mmCIF file of N, CA and C in Angstrom:
data_model
loop_
_atom_site.group_PDB
_atom_site.id
_atom_site.type_symbol
_atom_site.label_atom_id
_atom_site.label_comp_id
_atom_site.label_asym_id
_atom_site.label_seq_id
_atom_site.Cartn_x
_atom_site.Cartn_y
_atom_site.Cartn_z
ATOM 1 N N UNK A 1 -51.936 -18.405 -12.673
ATOM 2 C CA UNK A 1 -53.253 -18.454 -11.962
ATOM 3 C C UNK A 1 -53.956 -19.351 -12.553
ATOM 4 N N UNK A 2 -53.958 -19.302 -13.929
ATOM 5 C CA UNK A 2 -55.265 -20.168 -14.725
ATOM 6 C C UNK A 2 -54.854 -21.467 -14.656
ATOM 7 N N UNK A 3 -53.998 -21.939 -14.433
ATOM 8 C CA UNK A 3 -53.479 -23.343 -14.420
ATOM 9 C C UNK A 3 -53.545 -24.060 -13.331
ATOM 10 N N UNK A 4 -53.125 -23.381 -12.180
ATOM 11 C CA UNK A 4 -53.042 -23.893 -10.735
ATOM 12 C C UNK A 4 -54.330 -23.401 -9.822
ATOM 13 N N UNK A 5 -54.524 -22.498 -10.235
ATOM 14 C CA UNK A 5 -55.776 -21.900 -9.642
ATOM 15 C C UNK A 5 -55.130 -20.907 -7.969
ATOM 16 N N UNK A 6 -53.548 -20.771 -8.111
ATOM 17 C CA UNK A 6 -53.215 -20.052 -7.101
ATOM 18 C C UNK A 6 -52.058 -19.213 -7.661
ATOM 19 N N UNK A 7 -51.959 -18.024 -6.734
ATOM 20 C CA UNK A 7 -50.642 -17.175 -7.240
ATOM 21 C C UNK A 7 -49.254 -17.429 -6.236
ATOM 22 N N UNK A 8 -49.680 -18.576 -5.607
ATOM 23 C CA UNK A 8 -48.132 -19.122 -4.666
ATOM 24 C C UNK A 8 -47.039 -19.227 -5.467
ATOM 25 N N UNK A 9 -45.630 -18.993 -5.095
ATOM 26 C CA UNK A 9 -44.550 -19.268 -5.858
ATOM 27 C C UNK A 9 -44.310 -20.979 -5.406
ATOM 28 N N UNK A 10 -43.836 -21.555 -6.390
ATOM 29 C CA UNK A 10 -43.934 -22.823 -6.675
ATOM 30 C C UNK A 10 -42.481 -23.280 -6.300
ATOM 31 N N UNK A 11 -42.010 -24.173 -5.410
ATOM 32 C CA UNK A 11 -40.764 -24.972 -5.417
ATOM 33 C C UNK A 11 -40.206 -25.207 -6.718
ATOM 34 N N UNK A 12 -38.974 -24.632 -7.309
ATOM 35 C CA UNK A 12 -38.347 -24.885 -8.416
ATOM 36 C C UNK A 12 -37.157 -26.062 -8.021
ATOM 37 N N UNK A 13 -37.157 -26.625 -9.250
ATOM 38 C CA UNK A 13 -35.962 -27.803 -9.547
ATOM 39 C C UNK A 13 -34.800 -27.336 -9.146
ATOM 40 N N UNK A 14 -33.770 -27.817 -8.444
ATOM 41 C CA UNK A 14 -32.410 -27.433 -8.660
ATOM 42 C C UNK A 14 -31.933 -26.438 -7.686
ATOM 43 N N UNK A 15 -30.921 -26.102 -7.566
ATOM 44 C CA UNK A 15 -30.479 -24.958 -6.905
ATOM 45 C C UNK A 15 -30.202 -23.563 -7.756
ATOM 46 N N UNK A 16 -30.653 -22.468 -7.098
ATOM 47 C CA UNK A 16 -30.446 -21.464 -8.009
ATOM 48 C C UNK A 16 -29.187 -21.146 -8.807
ATOM 49 N N UNK A 17 -29.003 -20.064 -9.634
ATOM 50 C CA UNK A 17 -27.649 -19.932 -10.192
ATOM 51 C C UNK A 17 -27.046 -18.963 -9.365
ATOM 52 N N UNK A 18 -25.831 -19.000 -9.443
ATOM 53 C CA UNK A 18 -25.332 -17.676 -8.695
ATOM 54 C C UNK A 18 -24.849 -16.639 -9.464
ATOM 55 N N UNK A 19 -24.520 -16.582 -10.775
ATOM 56 C CA UNK A 19 -24.478 -15.499 -11.544
ATOM 57 C C UNK A 19 -25.791 -15.248 -12.309
ATOM 58 N N UNK A 20 -25.923 -13.922 -12.299
ATOM 59 C CA UNK A 20 -26.977 -13.458 -13.170
ATOM 60 C C UNK A 20 -26.455 -13.390 -14.462
ATOM 61 N N UNK A 21 -27.547 -13.268 -15.116
ATOM 62 C CA UNK A 21 -27.305 -13.185 -16.868
ATOM 63 C C UNK A 21 -26.215 -12.202 -17.102
ATOM 64 N N UNK A 22 -26.113 -10.876 -16.492
ATOM 65 C CA UNK A 22 -25.224 -10.149 -17.228
ATOM 66 C C UNK A 22 -23.850 -10.451 -16.614
ATOM 67 N N UNK A 23 -23.803 -11.030 -15.310
ATOM 68 C CA UNK A 23 -22.471 -11.670 -15.147
ATOM 69 C C UNK A 23 -21.877 -12.564 -16.032
ATOM 70 N N UNK A 24 -22.797 -13.493 -16.425
ATOM 71 C CA UNK A 24 -22.243 -14.843 -17.318
ATOM 72 C C UNK A 24 -21.907 -14.089 -18.581
ATOM 73 N N UNK A 25 -22.680 -12.762 -18.991
ATOM 74 C CA UNK A 25 -22.031 -12.011 -20.311
ATOM 75 C C UNK A 25 -20.559 -11.629 -20.043
ATOM 76 N N UNK A 26 -20.620 -11.168 -18.751
ATOM 77 C CA UNK A 26 -19.113 -10.446 -18.792
ATOM 78 C C UNK A 26 -17.985 -11.645 -18.377
ATOM 79 N N UNK A 27 -18.491 -12.569 -17.873
ATOM 80 C CA UNK A 27 -17.269 -13.720 -17.892
ATOM 81 C C UNK A 27 -17.040 -14.352 -19.295
ATOM 82 N N UNK A 28 -17.855 -14.009 -20.151
ATOM 83 C CA UNK A 28 -18.095 -14.621 -21.492
ATOM 84 C C UNK A 28 -16.902 -13.605 -22.374
ATOM 85 N N UNK A 29 -17.066 -12.065 -21.794
ATOM 86 C CA UNK A 29 -16.355 -11.428 -22.442
ATOM 87 C C UNK A 29 -15.035 -11.260 -22.147
ATOM 88 N N UNK A 30 -14.556 -11.631 -20.904
ATOM 89 C CA UNK A 30 -13.397 -11.686 -20.228
ATOM 90 C C UNK A 30 -12.783 -12.831 -20.991
ATOM 91 N N UNK A 31 -13.220 -14.118 -20.842
ATOM 92 C CA UNK A 31 -12.466 -15.120 -21.497
ATOM 93 C C UNK A 31 -12.253 -15.126 -22.672
ATOM 94 N N UNK A 32 -13.010 -14.509 -23.724
ATOM 95 C CA UNK A 32 -12.908 -14.298 -25.047
ATOM 96 C C UNK A 32 -12.109 -13.252 -25.522
ATOM 97 N N UNK A 33 -11.872 -12.354 -24.663
ATOM 98 C CA UNK A 33 -10.892 -11.184 -24.943
ATOM 99 C C UNK A 33 -9.372 -11.750 -24.699
ATOM 100 N N UNK A 34 -9.363 -12.219 -23.260
ATOM 101 C CA UNK A 34 -8.171 -12.715 -22.841
ATOM 102 C C UNK A 34 -8.219 -14.182 -22.551
ATOM 103 N N UNK A 35 -7.584 -15.268 -23.503
ATOM 104 C CA UNK A 35 -7.420 -16.646 -23.422
ATOM 105 C C UNK A 35 -6.432 -17.009 -22.284
ATOM 106 N N UNK A 36 -5.625 -16.474 -22.221
ATOM 107 C CA UNK A 36 -4.700 -16.772 -20.744
ATOM 108 C C UNK A 36 -5.055 -16.432 -19.654
ATOM 109 N N UNK A 37 -6.173 -15.769 -19.463
ATOM 110 C CA UNK A 37 -6.746 -15.405 -18.276
ATOM 111 C C UNK A 37 -7.264 -16.682 -17.216
ATOM 112 N N UNK A 38 -6.923 -16.793 -16.131
ATOM 113 C CA UNK A 38 -7.122 -17.986 -15.145
ATOM 114 C C UNK A 38 -8.633 -17.782 -14.848
ATOM 115 N N UNK A 39 -9.489 -18.770 -14.492
ATOM 116 C CA UNK A 39 -10.713 -18.920 -13.905
ATOM 117 C C UNK A 39 -10.808 -18.165 -12.582
ATOM 118 N N UNK A 40 -9.701 -18.266 -11.626
ATOM 119 C CA UNK A 40 -9.461 -17.491 -10.460
ATOM 120 C C UNK A 40 -9.271 -15.968 -10.643
ATOM 121 N N UNK A 41 -8.759 -15.580 -11.477
ATOM 122 C CA UNK A 41 -8.727 -14.092 -11.796
ATOM 123 C C UNK A 41 -9.950 -13.403 -12.522
ATOM 124 N N UNK A 42 -10.819 -14.260 -13.449
ATOM 125 C CA UNK A 42 -11.931 -14.029 -13.891
ATOM 126 C C UNK A 42 -13.086 -13.779 -12.376
ATOM 127 N N UNK A 43 -12.914 -14.762 -11.809
ATOM 128 C CA UNK A 43 -13.973 -14.769 -10.395
ATOM 129 C C UNK A 43 -13.797 -13.239 -9.860
ATOM 130 N N UNK A 44 -12.376 -13.177 -9.546
ATOM 131 C CA UNK A 44 -11.996 -11.795 -8.698
ATOM 132 C C UNK A 44 -12.529 -10.627 -9.521
ATOM 133 N N UNK A 45 -12.533 -10.689 -10.587
ATOM 134 C CA UNK A 45 -12.840 -9.326 -11.430
ATOM 135 C C UNK A 45 -14.346 -9.277 -11.367
ATOM 136 N N UNK A 46 -15.380 -10.476 -11.629
ATOM 137 C CA UNK A 46 -16.523 -10.238 -11.506
ATOM 138 C C UNK A 46 -17.343 -9.950 -10.360
ATOM 139 N N UNK A 47 -16.540 -10.248 -8.939
ATOM 140 C CA UNK A 47 -16.623 -9.965 -7.823
ATOM 141 C C UNK A 47 -16.247 -8.647 -7.698
ATOM 142 N N UNK A 48 -15.549 -7.960 -8.220
ATOM 143 C CA UNK A 48 -15.463 -6.419 -7.977
ATOM 144 C C UNK A 48 -16.382 -5.899 -8.364
ATOM 145 N N UNK A 49 -17.403 -6.213 -9.557
ATOM 146 C CA UNK A 49 -18.496 -5.474 -10.111
ATOM 147 C C UNK A 49 -19.629 -5.274 -9.111
ATOM 148 N N UNK A 50 -20.228 -6.736 -9.176
ATOM 149 C CA UNK A 50 -21.612 -6.570 -8.326
ATOM 150 C C UNK A 50 -21.560 -7.970 -7.508
ATOM 151 N N UNK A 51 -21.484 -9.320 -7.792
ATOM 152 C CA UNK A 51 -21.739 -10.451 -7.484
ATOM 153 C C UNK A 51 -20.964 -10.660 -6.404
ATOM 154 N N UNK A 52 -21.502 -11.921 -5.387
ATOM 155 C CA UNK A 52 -20.542 -12.211 -4.316
ATOM 156 C C UNK A 52 -19.337 -13.186 -5.080
ATOM 157 N N UNK A 53 -18.777 -13.301 -4.393
ATOM 158 C CA UNK A 53 -17.548 -13.975 -4.838
ATOM 159 C C UNK A 53 -17.945 -15.477 -4.878
ATOM 160 N N UNK A 54 -17.606 -15.942 -6.314
ATOM 161 C CA UNK A 54 -17.965 -17.335 -6.728
ATOM 162 C C UNK A 54 -16.659 -18.091 -6.936
ATOM 163 N N UNK A 55 -16.441 -19.216 -6.948
ATOM 164 C CA UNK A 55 -15.343 -20.077 -7.158
ATOM 165 C C UNK A 55 -15.085 -19.941 -8.886
ATOM 166 N N UNK A 56 -13.481 -20.655 -8.551
ATOM 167 C CA UNK A 56 -13.189 -20.728 -9.819
ATOM 168 C C UNK A 56 -13.899 -21.886 -10.902
ATOM 169 N N UNK A 57 -14.324 -22.991 -10.228
ATOM 170 C CA UNK A 57 -15.054 -23.626 -10.726
ATOM 171 C C UNK A 57 -16.232 -23.396 -11.296
ATOM 172 N N UNK A 58 -17.131 -22.616 -10.385
ATOM 173 C CA UNK A 58 -18.261 -22.159 -10.901
ATOM 174 C C UNK A 58 -18.120 -21.145 -12.290
ATOM 175 N N UNK A 59 -16.947 -20.393 -12.328
ATOM 176 C CA UNK A 59 -16.652 -19.795 -13.776
ATOM 177 C C UNK A 59 -16.445 -20.983 -14.633
ATOM 178 N N UNK A 60 -15.548 -21.984 -14.454
ATOM 179 C CA UNK A 60 -15.446 -22.970 -15.638
ATOM 180 C C UNK A 60 -16.506 -23.663 -15.963
ATOM 181 N N UNK A 61 -17.399 -23.775 -15.189
ATOM 182 C CA UNK A 61 -18.765 -24.620 -15.392
ATOM 183 C C UNK A 61 -19.644 -23.510 -16.581
ATOM 184 N N UNK A 62 -19.442 -22.401 -15.855
ATOM 185 C CA UNK A 62 -20.345 -21.206 -16.593
ATOM 186 C C UNK A 62 -19.638 -21.250 -18.368
ATOM 187 N N UNK A 63 -18.269 -20.993 -18.271
ATOM 188 C CA UNK A 63 -17.599 -21.054 -19.559
ATOM 189 C C UNK A 63 -18.156 -22.270 -20.497
ATOM 190 N N UNK A 64 -18.196 -23.503 -19.747
ATOM 191 C CA UNK A 64 -18.674 -24.611 -20.640
ATOM 192 C C UNK A 64 -20.039 -24.466 -21.025
ATOM 193 N N UNK A 65 -21.193 -24.036 -20.314
ATOM 194 C CA UNK A 65 -22.202 -23.879 -21.035
ATOM 195 C C UNK A 65 -22.404 -22.831 -21.801
ATOM 196 N N UNK A 66 -21.713 -21.833 -21.795
ATOM 197 C CA UNK A 66 -21.960 -20.837 -22.950
ATOM 198 C C UNK A 66 -21.098 -21.362 -24.211
ATOM 199 N N UNK A 67 -20.374 -22.610 -23.987
ATOM 200 C CA UNK A 67 -19.578 -22.617 -25.436
ATOM 201 C C UNK A 67 -18.246 -22.417 -25.352
ATOM 202 N N UNK A 68 -17.518 -21.796 -24.168
ATOM 203 C CA UNK A 68 -16.179 -21.857 -24.329
ATOM 204 C C UNK A 68 -15.365 -22.572 -23.188
ATOM 205 N N UNK A 69 -14.842 -23.815 -24.190
ATOM 206 C CA UNK A 69 -14.057 -24.709 -23.275
ATOM 207 C C UNK A 69 -12.905 -24.486 -23.359
ATOM 208 N N UNK A 70 -12.545 -24.467 -21.768
ATOM 209 C CA UNK A 70 -10.902 -24.117 -21.367
ATOM 210 C C UNK A 70 -9.993 -24.869 -21.914
ATOM 211 N N UNK A 71 -8.599 -24.288 -22.219
ATOM 212 C CA UNK A 71 -7.664 -25.285 -22.813
ATOM 213 C C UNK A 71 -6.377 -24.728 -21.996
ATOM 214 N N UNK A 72 -5.206 -25.725 -21.997
ATOM 215 C CA UNK A 72 -4.017 -25.051 -21.753
ATOM 216 C C UNK A 72 -3.511 -24.586 -22.561
ATOM 217 N N UNK A 73 -2.685 -23.626 -22.241
ATOM 218 C CA UNK A 73 -2.090 -22.453 -23.247
ATOM 219 C C UNK A 73 -0.578 -23.427 -23.760
ATOM 220 N N UNK A 74 -0.435 -23.332 -25.039
ATOM 221 C CA UNK A 74 0.617 -23.676 -25.490
ATOM 222 C C UNK A 74 2.143 -23.230 -24.987
ATOM 223 N N UNK A 75 2.899 -24.232 -24.609
ATOM 224 C CA UNK A 75 4.215 -23.342 -24.191
ATOM 225 C C UNK A 75 5.124 -22.781 -24.944
ATOM 226 N N UNK A 76 6.010 -21.883 -24.743
ATOM 227 C CA UNK A 76 6.953 -21.299 -25.608
ATOM 228 C C UNK A 76 7.788 -22.208 -25.831
ATOM 229 N N UNK A 77 8.353 -22.248 -27.128
ATOM 230 C CA UNK A 77 9.483 -23.222 -27.367
ATOM 231 C C UNK A 77 10.853 -22.449 -26.305
ATOM 232 N N UNK A 78 11.490 -23.878 -25.994
ATOM 233 C CA UNK A 78 12.647 -23.343 -24.894
ATOM 234 C C UNK A 78 13.703 -22.787 -25.924
ATOM 235 N N UNK A 79 14.017 -23.176 -27.133
ATOM 236 C CA UNK A 79 14.883 -22.839 -28.009
ATOM 237 C C UNK A 79 14.429 -21.706 -29.178
ATOM 238 N N UNK A 80 15.018 -20.486 -29.070
ATOM 239 C CA UNK A 80 14.386 -19.610 -30.000
ATOM 240 C C UNK A 80 15.295 -19.807 -31.175
ATOM 241 N N UNK A 81 14.792 -19.334 -32.502
ATOM 242 C CA UNK A 81 15.432 -19.253 -33.545
ATOM 243 C C UNK A 81 16.936 -18.586 -33.515
ATOM 244 N N UNK A 82 17.149 -17.506 -32.899
ATOM 245 C CA UNK A 82 18.425 -16.894 -32.595
ATOM 246 C C UNK A 82 19.475 -18.016 -31.898
ATOM 247 N N UNK A 83 18.918 -18.564 -30.902
ATOM 248 C CA UNK A 83 19.891 -19.765 -30.069
ATOM 249 C C UNK A 83 20.032 -20.859 -31.041
ATOM 250 N N UNK A 84 19.183 -21.150 -31.968
ATOM 251 C CA UNK A 84 19.556 -22.250 -32.685
ATOM 252 C C UNK A 84 20.741 -21.701 -33.868
ATOM 253 N N UNK A 85 20.253 -20.736 -34.569
ATOM 254 C CA UNK A 85 21.595 -20.269 -35.236
ATOM 255 C C UNK A 85 22.960 -19.982 -34.701
ATOM 256 N N UNK A 86 22.690 -19.504 -33.207
ATOM 257 C CA UNK A 86 24.279 -19.375 -32.711
ATOM 258 C C UNK A 86 24.865 -20.742 -32.346
ATOM 259 N N UNK A 87 24.094 -21.612 -32.043
ATOM 260 C CA UNK A 87 24.514 -22.835 -31.854
ATOM 261 C C UNK A 87 25.131 -23.551 -33.070
ATOM 262 N N UNK A 88 24.383 -23.722 -34.209
ATOM 263 C CA UNK A 88 24.858 -23.898 -35.436
ATOM 264 C C UNK A 88 26.432 -23.398 -35.814
ATOM 265 N N UNK A 89 26.320 -21.878 -35.686
ATOM 266 C CA UNK A 89 27.340 -21.161 -36.110
ATOM 267 C C UNK A 89 28.575 -21.645 -35.270
ATOM 268 N N UNK A 90 28.171 -22.042 -33.919
ATOM 269 C CA UNK A 90 29.606 -22.581 -32.905
ATOM 270 C C UNK A 90 30.045 -24.049 -33.284
ATOM 271 N N UNK A 91 29.067 -24.669 -34.011
ATOM 272 C CA UNK A 91 29.533 -25.970 -34.248
ATOM 273 C C UNK A 91 30.307 -25.892 -35.663
ATOM 274 N N UNK A 92 29.836 -24.885 -36.750
ATOM 275 C CA UNK A 92 30.568 -24.858 -38.071
ATOM 276 C C UNK A 92 31.930 -24.176 -37.665
ATOM 277 N N UNK A 93 32.076 -23.379 -36.625
ATOM 278 C CA UNK A 93 33.459 -22.726 -36.096
ATOM 279 C C UNK A 93 34.264 -23.570 -35.698
ATOM 280 N N UNK A 94 34.145 -24.686 -34.970
ATOM 281 C CA UNK A 94 34.694 -25.535 -33.880
ATOM 282 C C UNK A 94 34.897 -26.919 -34.841
ATOM 283 N N UNK A 95 34.360 -27.152 -36.251
ATOM 284 C CA UNK A 95 34.454 -28.394 -36.869
ATOM 285 C C UNK A 95 35.698 -28.869 -36.858
ATOM 286 N N UNK A 96 36.693 -27.881 -37.249
ATOM 287 C CA UNK A 96 38.124 -28.200 -37.507
ATOM 288 C C UNK A 96 39.059 -28.478 -36.498
ATOM 289 N N UNK A 97 38.295 -28.405 -35.122
ATOM 290 C CA UNK A 97 39.298 -28.470 -34.134
ATOM 291 C C UNK A 97 39.582 -29.973 -33.967
ATOM 292 N N UNK A 98 40.814 -29.968 -33.055
ATOM 293 C CA UNK A 98 41.173 -31.631 -33.176
ATOM 294 C C UNK A 98 40.742 -31.988 -32.033
ATOM 295 N N UNK A 99 40.988 -33.342 -31.818
ATOM 296 C CA UNK A 99 40.240 -34.166 -30.543
ATOM 297 C C UNK A 99 40.938 -33.890 -29.587
ATOM 298 N N UNK A 100 41.912 -33.479 -29.266
ATOM 299 C CA UNK A 100 43.027 -33.167 -28.431
ATOM 300 C C UNK A 100 42.584 -31.952 -27.650
ATOM 301 N N UNK A 101 42.317 -30.744 -28.598
ATOM 302 C CA UNK A 101 41.525 -29.367 -28.156
ATOM 303 C C UNK A 101 40.353 -30.050 -27.334
ATOM 304 N N UNK A 102 39.578 -30.972 -27.757
ATOM 305 C CA UNK A 102 38.310 -31.353 -26.884
ATOM 306 C C UNK A 102 38.332 -31.849 -25.820
ATOM 307 N N UNK A 103 39.336 -32.637 -25.567
ATOM 308 C CA UNK A 103 39.748 -33.455 -24.304
ATOM 309 C C UNK A 103 39.948 -32.356 -23.139
ATOM 310 N N UNK A 104 40.392 -31.137 -23.547
ATOM 311 C CA UNK A 104 41.078 -30.005 -22.448
ATOM 312 C C UNK A 104 39.684 -29.367 -22.115
ATOM 313 N N UNK A 105 38.650 -29.302 -22.967
ATOM 314 C CA UNK A 105 37.628 -28.504 -22.650
ATOM 315 C C UNK A 105 36.605 -29.045 -21.383
ATOM 316 N N UNK A 106 36.587 -27.996 -20.381
ATOM 317 C CA UNK A 106 35.845 -28.157 -19.426
ATOM 318 C C UNK A 106 34.488 -28.061 -19.672
ATOM 319 N N UNK A 107 33.664 -29.024 -19.634
ATOM 320 C CA UNK A 107 32.050 -29.002 -20.035
ATOM 321 C C UNK A 107 31.170 -28.511 -18.490
ATOM 322 N N UNK A 108 30.384 -27.502 -18.834
ATOM 323 C CA UNK A 108 29.660 -27.048 -17.228
ATOM 324 C C UNK A 108 28.254 -26.942 -17.819
ATOM 325 N N UNK A 109 27.733 -28.243 -18.055
ATOM 326 C CA UNK A 109 26.334 -28.245 -18.660
ATOM 327 C C UNK A 109 25.500 -28.362 -17.033
ATOM 328 N N UNK A 110 23.993 -28.274 -17.279
ATOM 329 C CA UNK A 110 23.485 -28.292 -16.129
ATOM 330 C C UNK A 110 22.457 -29.441 -16.344
ATOM 331 N N UNK A 111 22.913 -30.628 -17.035
ATOM 332 C CA UNK A 111 22.490 -31.892 -16.985
ATOM 333 C C UNK A 111 22.323 -32.628 -15.442
ATOM 334 N N UNK A 112 21.196 -32.903 -15.008
ATOM 335 C CA UNK A 112 21.041 -33.685 -13.898
ATOM 336 C C UNK A 112 20.852 -35.071 -14.152
ATOM 337 N N UNK A 113 21.527 -35.876 -13.728
ATOM 338 C CA UNK A 113 21.562 -37.863 -14.039
ATOM 339 C C UNK A 113 21.523 -38.130 -12.806
ATOM 340 N N UNK A 114 20.178 -38.942 -12.694
ATOM 341 C CA UNK A 114 19.910 -39.856 -11.247
ATOM 342 C C UNK A 114 20.564 -41.064 -11.749
ATOM 343 N N UNK A 115 21.371 -41.813 -10.791
ATOM 344 C CA UNK A 115 21.686 -43.102 -11.123
ATOM 345 C C UNK A 115 20.601 -44.173 -10.483
ATOM 346 N N UNK A 116 19.859 -43.883 -9.641
ATOM 347 C CA UNK A 116 18.917 -44.678 -9.030
ATOM 348 C C UNK A 116 17.398 -44.136 -9.089
ATOM 349 N N UNK A 117 16.927 -44.396 -10.202
ATOM 350 C CA UNK A 117 15.613 -44.028 -10.338
ATOM 351 C C UNK A 117 15.361 -42.491 -10.512
ATOM 352 N N UNK A 118 14.234 -41.921 -10.576
ATOM 353 C CA UNK A 118 13.542 -40.837 -10.734
ATOM 354 C C UNK A 118 13.602 -39.783 -9.632
ATOM 355 N N UNK A 119 13.472 -38.555 -9.349
ATOM 356 C CA UNK A 119 13.011 -37.819 -8.568
ATOM 357 C C UNK A 119 11.385 -37.659 -8.309
ATOM 358 N N UNK A 120 10.606 -38.061 -9.285
ATOM 359 C CA UNK A 120 9.443 -37.863 -9.223
ATOM 360 C C UNK A 120 9.232 -36.563 -10.240
ATOM 361 N N UNK A 121 8.154 -36.402 -10.950
ATOM 362 C CA UNK A 121 7.613 -35.801 -11.884
ATOM 363 C C UNK A 121 7.232 -34.065 -11.278
ATOM 364 N N UNK A 122 8.411 -33.245 -11.589
ATOM 365 C CA UNK A 122 8.095 -31.677 -10.904
ATOM 366 C C UNK A 122 7.955 -30.854 -11.953
ATOM 367 N N UNK A 123 6.719 -30.063 -11.692
ATOM 368 C CA UNK A 123 6.477 -29.051 -12.847
ATOM 369 C C UNK A 123 6.851 -27.715 -12.485
#
């Protein structure tokens, strides 16, 4: 009142935030406890408590503002140590087999070979 001489609410800059401070802290706790949780699932959990449903993009922006930068999870290696050992054992066991033996072996691998270009990247 002392600066403007009025008690009228002044218009603010920009759009108001969708999430309250409590919800921002909840998002931060959920993301830091379970790093594999997606932004969409965090948005659903926040909506269960109090807030209206917010988009996953809003959750991502909120996490960046609080300093939690999202990342892609590292994929699990396709070959486990046990499989590597079994493959090595198979190679050592069959090292002394003759070439005639291997010519009569029917190989049934799952390799797909394209003769004319690729089928495109598939995830």
